[in-house]
Amino acid sequence: QVQLVESGGGLVQAGGSLRLSCAASGSGFSINIGGWYRQAPGNQRELVALSYFGGTTNYADSVKGRFTISRDNAKNTVYLQMNSLKPEDTAVYYCYANTKNIYGSSGNYWGQGTQVTVSS
Protein backbone atom coordinates (compact mmCIF):
# COMPACT_ATOMS: atom_id res chain seq x y z
CA GLN A 1 0.00 0.00 0.00
CA VAL A 2 1.16 3.50 -0.86
CA GLN A 3 0.79 6.23 1.75
CA LEU A 4 0.83 9.95 0.97
CA VAL A 5 1.94 12.45 3.59
CA GLU A 6 1.52 16.19 3.02
CA SER A 7 3.61 18.86 4.69
CA GLY A 8 4.35 22.56 4.36
CA GLY A 9 0.99 24.05 5.23
CA GLY A 10 0.58 26.85 7.70
CA LEU A 11 -0.44 30.45 8.23
CA VAL A 12 0.79 33.10 5.82
CA GLN A 13 -0.11 36.69 5.03
CA ALA A 14 -1.74 37.64 1.75
CA GLY A 15 0.89 37.98 -0.95
CA GLY A 16 3.16 35.46 0.72
CA SER A 17 4.32 32.05 -0.41
CA LEU A 18 4.23 28.45 0.76
CA ARG A 19 5.53 25.21 -0.66
CA LEU A 20 3.60 22.02 -0.06
CA SER A 21 5.22 18.62 -0.29
CA CYS A 22 3.60 15.24 -0.79
CA ALA A 23 5.84 12.29 -0.01
CA ALA A 24 4.72 8.86 -1.17
CA SER A 25 6.06 6.08 0.99
CA GLY A 26 6.81 2.54 -0.04
CA SER A 27 8.78 0.97 -2.84
CA GLY A 28 8.26 -0.71 -6.17
CA PHE A 29 6.05 1.99 -7.64
CA SER A 30 6.11 5.29 -9.46
CA ILE A 31 3.66 8.16 -9.65
CA ASN A 32 1.92 8.43 -12.99
CA ILE A 33 -0.21 11.43 -12.04
CA GLY A 34 0.43 13.60 -9.02
CA GLY A 35 -1.95 16.32 -7.99
CA TRP A 36 -3.31 18.69 -5.44
CA TYR A 37 -6.90 19.33 -4.48
CA ARG A 38 -8.30 21.66 -1.85
CA GLN A 39 -11.44 21.96 0.22
CA ALA A 40 -12.63 25.04 2.07
CA PRO A 41 -15.25 24.77 4.85
CA GLY A 42 -18.69 24.23 3.35
CA ASN A 43 -17.30 23.68 -0.15
CA GLN A 44 -16.63 20.62 -2.26
CA ARG A 45 -13.14 19.41 -2.89
CA GLU A 46 -11.79 21.06 -6.02
CA LEU A 47 -8.88 20.43 -8.33
CA VAL A 48 -5.89 22.74 -7.94
CA ALA A 49 -3.19 21.22 -10.14
CA LEU A 50 -2.16 17.99 -11.83
CA SER A 51 1.24 16.76 -12.97
CA TYR A 52 1.54 13.96 -15.52
CA PHE A 53 4.57 11.70 -15.83
CA GLY A 54 5.32 12.97 -19.33
CA GLY A 55 5.59 16.55 -18.09
CA THR A 56 2.14 17.92 -18.84
CA THR A 57 0.53 20.02 -16.13
CA ASN A 58 -2.95 21.39 -15.56
CA TYR A 59 -4.08 24.17 -13.25
CA ALA A 60 -7.33 25.57 -12.02
CA ASP A 61 -7.98 29.00 -13.50
CA SER A 62 -8.03 30.50 -10.01
CA VAL A 63 -4.39 29.56 -9.35
CA LYS A 64 -2.90 29.75 -12.84
CA GLY A 65 0.19 31.94 -12.89
CA ARG A 66 0.55 31.81 -9.11
CA PHE A 67 0.96 28.11 -8.31
CA THR A 68 3.45 25.66 -9.78
CA ILE A 69 3.27 21.89 -9.44
CA SER A 70 6.44 19.86 -9.77
CA ARG A 71 7.76 16.42 -8.91
CA ASP A 72 10.88 14.51 -8.01
CA ASN A 73 10.37 11.06 -9.48
CA ALA A 74 13.45 9.64 -7.75
CA LYS A 75 11.93 10.57 -4.39
CA ASN A 76 8.30 9.88 -5.34
CA THR A 77 7.46 13.34 -4.12
CA VAL A 78 5.11 15.97 -5.55
CA TYR A 79 5.36 19.66 -4.71
CA LEU A 80 3.10 22.66 -4.96
CA GLN A 81 4.76 26.06 -4.92
CA MET A 82 2.17 28.69 -4.02
CA ASN A 83 2.99 32.34 -4.60
CA SER A 84 0.95 35.53 -4.29
CA LEU A 85 -1.41 33.80 -1.91
CA LYS A 86 -4.87 35.21 -1.39
CA PRO A 87 -7.33 34.74 1.48
CA GLU A 88 -9.56 32.74 -0.86
CA ASP A 89 -6.77 30.17 -1.13
CA THR A 90 -7.47 29.20 2.47
CA ALA A 91 -8.40 25.52 2.55
CA VAL A 92 -7.23 22.07 3.44
CA TYR A 93 -4.97 20.90 0.64
CA TYR A 94 -4.97 17.22 -0.28
CA CYS A 95 -2.38 15.33 -2.26
CA TYR A 96 -3.53 12.83 -4.87
CA ALA A 97 -1.48 10.22 -6.68
CA ASN A 98 -2.20 7.70 -9.38
CA THR A 99 0.59 5.13 -9.16
CA LYS A 100 1.97 2.26 -11.17
CA ASN A 101 3.69 -0.63 -9.42
CA ILE A 102 6.39 -2.97 -10.67
CA TYR A 103 3.75 -5.43 -11.86
CA GLY A 104 2.09 -2.84 -14.07
CA SER A 105 -0.95 -2.33 -11.87
CA SER A 106 -2.26 1.11 -10.97
CA GLY A 107 -3.73 2.55 -7.81
CA ASN A 108 -5.22 5.80 -6.56
CA TYR A 109 -4.32 7.35 -3.22
CA TRP A 110 -5.13 10.42 -1.15
CA GLY A 111 -3.26 12.16 1.61
CA GLN A 112 -4.96 13.29 4.80
CA GLY A 113 -4.56 16.98 4.05
CA THR A 114 -2.61 19.97 5.28
CA GLN A 115 -4.17 23.27 6.34
CA VAL A 116 -3.28 26.45 4.47
CA THR A 117 -4.56 29.69 5.97
CA VAL A 118 -3.99 33.05 4.28
CA SER A 119 -4.69 36.15 6.34
CA SER A 120 -5.74 39.47 4.84
XYZ file of C-alpha atoms in Angstrom:
120
model
C 0.000 0.000 0.000
C 1.163 3.501 -0.863
C 0.792 6.228 1.748
C 0.832 9.948 0.973
C 1.936 12.454 3.595
C 1.517 16.189 3.019
C 3.605 18.861 4.687
C 4.346 22.563 4.356
C 0.988 24.050 5.231
C 0.581 26.852 7.703
C -0.436 30.449 8.232
C 0.789 33.098 5.816
C -0.106 36.691 5.026
C -1.740 37.637 1.748
C 0.893 37.975 -0.946
C 3.158 35.459 0.717
C 4.320 32.047 -0.405
C 4.234 28.453 0.763
C 5.533 25.210 -0.661
C 3.602 22.020 -0.058
C 5.223 18.619 -0.289
C 3.603 15.239 -0.787
C 5.843 12.293 -0.013
C 4.716 8.864 -1.173
C 6.062 6.080 0.993
C 6.810 2.539 -0.044
C 8.783 0.975 -2.835
C 8.263 -0.706 -6.167
C 6.053 1.989 -7.637
C 6.114 5.294 -9.456
C 3.664 8.164 -9.651
C 1.922 8.432 -12.992
C -0.208 11.431 -12.040
C 0.429 13.604 -9.020
C -1.946 16.325 -7.995
C -3.307 18.693 -5.441
C -6.902 19.332 -4.476
C -8.295 21.663 -1.848
C -11.439 21.961 0.221
C -12.630 25.036 2.074
C -15.251 24.772 4.845
C -18.693 24.226 3.350
C -17.299 23.676 -0.146
C -16.635 20.621 -2.261
C -13.141 19.406 -2.886
C -11.788 21.063 -6.022
C -8.880 20.431 -8.331
C -5.895 22.742 -7.939
C -3.187 21.223 -10.135
C -2.163 17.988 -11.830
C 1.240 16.758 -12.973
C 1.544 13.962 -15.523
C 4.567 11.704 -15.832
C 5.315 12.973 -19.331
C 5.585 16.550 -18.088
C 2.139 17.917 -18.838
C 0.527 20.019 -16.128
C -2.952 21.386 -15.564
C -4.079 24.169 -13.250
C -7.330 25.569 -12.019
C -7.981 28.996 -13.496
C -8.027 30.495 -10.012
C -4.385 29.557 -9.355
C -2.904 29.748 -12.842
C 0.186 31.938 -12.886
C 0.546 31.814 -9.110
C 0.956 28.105 -8.309
C 3.448 25.656 -9.776
C 3.266 21.885 -9.444
C 6.444 19.857 -9.768
C 7.756 16.424 -8.909
C 10.876 14.510 -8.012
C 10.373 11.058 -9.477
C 13.455 9.642 -7.751
C 11.929 10.567 -4.391
C 8.301 9.879 -5.343
C 7.455 13.345 -4.122
C 5.106 15.973 -5.549
C 5.357 19.662 -4.711
C 3.097 22.660 -4.963
C 4.756 26.064 -4.916
C 2.168 28.687 -4.018
C 2.994 32.342 -4.604
C 0.952 35.528 -4.291
C -1.408 33.798 -1.912
C -4.874 35.210 -1.391
C -7.333 34.745 1.485
C -9.564 32.744 -0.863
C -6.768 30.170 -1.134
C -7.469 29.203 2.473
C -8.397 25.517 2.547
C -7.230 22.065 3.443
C -4.971 20.902 0.641
C -4.965 17.218 -0.278
C -2.377 15.335 -2.257
C -3.534 12.831 -4.874
C -1.479 10.222 -6.675
C -2.196 7.703 -9.378
C 0.587 5.126 -9.156
C 1.972 2.255 -11.167
C 3.694 -0.629 -9.420
C 6.387 -2.971 -10.674
C 3.747 -5.435 -11.861
C 2.092 -2.844 -14.070
C -0.955 -2.333 -11.870
C -2.264 1.109 -10.972
C -3.731 2.553 -7.813
C -5.220 5.800 -6.563
C -4.316 7.353 -3.223
C -5.130 10.416 -1.148
C -3.259 12.164 1.613
C -4.961 13.288 4.802
C -4.565 16.980 4.047
C -2.615 19.971 5.282
C -4.169 23.271 6.340
C -3.283 26.455 4.472
C -4.560 29.691 5.974
C -3.993 33.047 4.279
C -4.686 36.146 6.342
C -5.739 39.468 4.839
